[in-house]
Amino acid sequence: MIGLNLVYPFAGLIFLAFAASSLRDRSNPKRFGNAGFYALIALSLVAGDHLGDLGNGVLVLGLVAVAGFGLMGRGAAASTSPEQRSEEAARRRNRLFVPALIIPATALAGTLAFKQMPTAVDPKQATLVALSLGVILALGTALLWFRPRPMTAFDEGRRLMDGVGWAAVLPQMLASLGAVFALAGVGEVVGGLVGAMIPQGSLIGAVLAYTLGMALFTIVMGNAFAAFPVMAAAVGIPLLIQGAGGNPAIVAAIGMLAGFCGTLMTPMAANFNLVPAALLDLKDRYGVIRAQIPTALPLLLVNIALLYWLAFR
C-alpha cells in the first residue's frame, strides 16, 4: 500500500540530491555545512523509523549544531541571468505556470480518487500521496518542456533552499515541540497558573486568557497548531467549554484564528515571515512582520469580541 512509507523516502531523496549539489558548489565557502544539513534531513526522512528515539534526537541536535554554529552559507553558482529570465518569460508567457498548476490540480484530483482505492493508497495519507505524485508529474513536464540539464532542477531547488537556510525546517520542529509540550502536561501547568489569575466565574477573563494566550504562545512557538493543544488543555476546554458551556466548534475555530494573529507578528513563524523575505531578497529581514502587525492587533481584538459574543449564546 502506498503511504508515508514511500512519500517520506521520496522527499528524502530530493534532500539527498540537494546535499550532492551543495558539495559541487565550489562558490559556496560553507558548502560542506550545507551538504551536511541536507544530508541529515535526508537521513531523517529515509531512515528515521529505523534510528529510534535516541538516534532521531541526536540527528536533530546535529541539525541545530550546523545551524547554530553558522556552518551554512550561500554561494554564487551560475544560474540564468535576469535578462534571460525576462526573455524566457516573454516568450512562454502564462504557460510558464502550467507545471506549477499541475501540483495542486493533481493533489485535489488524487485526494478524491485515492480515497476510492483503499487497497492501493492509504486513505489517511491520500493527500500527501497525491501531492507527491503532483510534484513528480510537474517535474517530468518541466523536464520534457524546457529540456534543461538533468541536475538543473535539483541545483535550482538547492539554491532556493540555500536562500531560505535553516529556517526551512523551523516550522516542523516547532510543531513537534507543541506535541511534546502537550504530552508533557504543560497545558495543565499553564491552566493552573491562568486559573489562579482569573477571577472566579469571570467569562471575559477566561476569554482574554484563551485568546491572548493563543496569540502569545504562537508568537513564542511560531505555530498556532503547536500552541492550540497547550491553550485548549489549559483554558479552552476546562474554563470555556466545560466551565462556561461554550460551543466547542466556535471556541476551537476562533481560538485558532487568535493564534494566527500571533503568526503574523513573530519571526518564529519562519515559513510565513522570514522565508518570503529571504526569497524576495528584502533588505529588511523583518519587513514582512512590521507590515503585518497593524493588521494583526485589530484582528486579535475582533476575534476576542467574536468569541465572547458567539460562543456562549
XYZ file of C-alpha atoms in Angstrom, residues 27-274:
248
model
C 31.472 29.062 -4.971
C 29.999 28.469 -1.502
C 32.727 28.594 1.199
C 30.375 26.744 3.563
C 29.296 24.066 1.120
C 30.201 21.217 3.486
C 27.905 22.651 6.157
C 25.046 22.960 3.681
C 25.665 19.439 2.409
C 25.710 18.053 5.957
C 22.479 19.838 6.854
C 20.616 18.487 3.822
C 22.115 15.016 4.305
C 20.849 14.899 7.901
C 17.333 15.842 6.740
C 17.557 13.167 4.046
C 18.648 10.587 6.621
C 15.716 11.518 8.851
C 13.204 11.146 6.030
C 14.668 7.964 4.540
C 15.643 6.045 7.671
C 14.039 7.882 10.597
C 11.872 4.870 11.509
C 14.981 2.743 11.949
C 17.006 5.248 14.003
C 14.911 5.089 17.141
C 14.170 7.938 19.535
C 17.812 8.389 20.582
C 19.081 8.331 17.016
C 16.493 10.857 15.846
C 17.244 13.062 18.850
C 20.965 13.057 18.024
C 20.086 13.827 14.403
C 18.036 16.866 15.474
C 20.907 18.055 17.668
C 23.155 17.743 14.625
C 20.816 19.976 12.616
C 20.775 22.520 15.434
C 24.580 22.417 15.674
C 25.042 23.052 11.951
C 22.615 25.976 12.064
C 23.724 27.300 15.446
C 27.429 27.440 14.595
C 26.732 29.274 11.350
C 28.025 26.497 9.138
C 25.556 27.220 6.332
C 26.046 29.819 3.622
C 25.157 30.855 0.116
C 27.281 30.531 -2.974
C 27.294 32.339 -6.282
C 26.756 29.339 -8.508
C 25.877 30.145 -12.098
C 22.198 30.439 -12.844
C 20.200 32.218 -15.504
C 20.585 35.986 -15.625
C 17.638 38.376 -15.045
C 17.727 39.203 -18.782
C 17.484 35.529 -19.724
C 14.575 35.030 -17.339
C 12.747 38.065 -18.732
C 13.268 36.833 -22.292
C 12.058 33.341 -21.397
C 9.013 34.725 -19.566
C 8.090 36.964 -22.518
C 8.368 34.036 -24.919
C 6.395 31.468 -22.912
C 4.028 33.927 -21.184
C 1.397 32.445 -18.860
C 2.158 28.896 -19.986
C 5.068 29.047 -17.535
C 2.566 28.446 -14.761
C 1.448 25.081 -16.169
C 3.984 22.948 -14.196
C 3.127 24.826 -11.004
C -0.618 24.318 -11.549
C -0.150 20.602 -12.129
C 0.764 20.142 -8.453
C -2.448 21.446 -6.786
C -4.630 20.010 -9.558
C -3.123 16.551 -9.087
C -3.311 16.870 -5.311
C -7.033 17.687 -5.450
C -7.923 15.048 -8.029
C -5.711 12.440 -6.414
C -7.129 13.047 -2.947
C -10.649 12.408 -4.233
C -9.637 9.427 -6.377
C -7.256 7.695 -3.957
C -9.871 7.557 -1.210
C -11.808 5.252 -3.503
C -8.806 2.911 -3.705
C -8.142 1.940 -0.073
C -6.243 -1.204 -1.061
C -3.731 0.737 -3.214
C -3.305 4.006 -1.266
C -3.508 4.575 2.472
C -6.744 6.626 2.809
C -5.285 8.616 5.733
C -2.367 9.753 3.590
C -4.208 10.198 0.286
C -3.488 13.940 0.153
C 0.259 13.561 0.747
C 0.494 10.759 -1.812
C -1.409 12.852 -4.353
C 0.776 15.878 -3.610
C 3.920 13.807 -4.167
C 2.514 12.474 -7.422
C 1.780 16.054 -8.486
C 5.400 17.035 -7.830
C 6.659 14.121 -9.944
C 4.274 14.964 -12.811
C 5.199 18.669 -12.678
C 8.907 17.854 -12.636
C 8.525 15.464 -15.573
C 6.515 18.031 -17.534
C 9.096 20.760 -16.913
C 11.988 18.475 -17.905
C 10.291 17.481 -21.174
C 9.255 21.055 -21.947
C 12.376 23.047 -21.062
C 14.929 20.250 -21.591
C 17.447 21.542 -19.023
C 20.495 19.683 -17.755
C 19.472 16.646 -15.649
C 20.679 18.293 -12.428
C 19.252 21.763 -13.131
C 16.030 21.156 -11.207
C 17.938 19.986 -8.142
C 20.576 22.726 -8.424
C 17.875 25.408 -8.592
C 15.930 23.772 -5.757
C 19.074 23.683 -3.639
C 19.797 27.317 -4.494
C 16.308 28.185 -3.229
C 16.877 26.190 -0.046
C 20.248 27.906 0.456
C 18.404 31.231 0.339
C 15.941 30.100 2.992
C 18.595 28.385 5.117
C 17.954 26.569 8.386
C 14.609 28.377 8.809
C 13.118 25.912 6.322
C 12.850 23.210 8.994
C 11.826 25.512 11.852
C 8.030 25.079 11.370
C 8.312 21.280 11.541
C 10.439 21.439 14.670
C 8.094 23.878 16.404
C 5.061 21.766 15.557
C 6.843 18.771 17.077
C 7.627 20.866 20.145
C 3.914 21.612 20.585
C 3.124 17.889 20.630
C 5.910 17.312 23.164
C 4.571 20.112 25.378
C 1.058 18.663 25.256
C 2.284 15.155 26.165
C 4.438 16.563 28.969
C 1.401 18.181 30.613
C 2.399 21.798 30.003
C -1.258 22.609 29.308
C -2.298 21.523 32.805
C 0.508 23.574 34.379
C -0.432 26.665 32.367
C -4.083 26.063 33.229
C -3.256 26.095 36.946
C -1.372 29.378 36.633
C -4.031 31.032 34.485
C -6.856 29.764 36.695
C -5.237 31.406 39.718
C -5.052 34.743 37.886
C -8.637 34.853 36.555
C -11.383 35.995 38.991
C -13.742 33.117 39.814
C -16.564 32.931 37.251
C -15.216 35.734 35.038
C -16.159 34.851 31.477
C -14.369 37.797 29.897
C -11.266 36.948 31.917
C -11.271 33.396 30.566
C -11.883 34.624 27.016
C -8.983 37.073 27.266
C -6.709 34.433 28.767
C -7.552 31.967 25.998
C -7.276 34.302 23.001
C -4.286 36.294 24.217
C -2.645 33.060 25.328
C -3.121 31.572 21.865
C -1.551 34.648 20.280
C 1.356 34.782 22.747
C 2.098 31.051 22.609
C 2.033 31.233 18.836
C 4.468 34.158 18.921
C 6.790 32.060 21.083
C 6.332 28.755 19.283
C 5.755 30.120 15.782
C 2.847 27.827 15.001
C -0.809 28.099 16.057
C -1.191 24.338 15.679
C 1.564 23.923 18.263
C 0.003 26.441 20.643
C -3.534 25.048 20.381
C -3.065 21.783 22.358
C -1.484 23.729 25.218
C -4.076 26.514 25.433
C -7.022 24.191 24.779
C -5.950 21.962 27.670
C -5.176 24.965 29.885
C -8.149 27.258 29.289
C -10.299 26.324 26.298
C -11.728 23.014 27.492
C -11.803 23.392 31.303
C -12.912 27.038 31.567
C -14.687 27.968 28.339
C -16.313 24.687 27.241
C -16.827 22.706 30.463
C -16.988 25.675 32.837
C -18.913 28.277 30.845
C -20.746 25.963 28.412
C -19.149 27.415 25.299
C -19.761 25.944 21.860
C -16.732 23.670 21.232
C -16.601 24.340 17.491
C -16.664 28.124 17.929
C -14.169 28.068 20.796
C -11.746 25.947 18.774
C -12.148 27.849 15.495
C -11.829 31.357 16.920
C -9.009 30.212 19.177
C -7.065 29.143 16.107
C -7.823 32.488 14.427
C -6.458 34.271 17.507
C -3.341 32.114 17.212
C -2.932 33.078 13.574
C -2.833 36.726 14.688
C 0.295 35.757 16.616
C 1.655 34.095 13.478
C 1.589 37.459 11.727
C 3.767 39.038 14.418
C 6.611 36.585 15.006
C 9.855 35.641 13.273
C 9.372 32.156 14.726
C 6.721 31.584 12.022
C 9.602 31.408 9.601
C 7.697 29.889 6.705
C 5.304 32.852 6.647
C 7.514 35.760 7.676
C 11.223 35.049 7.178
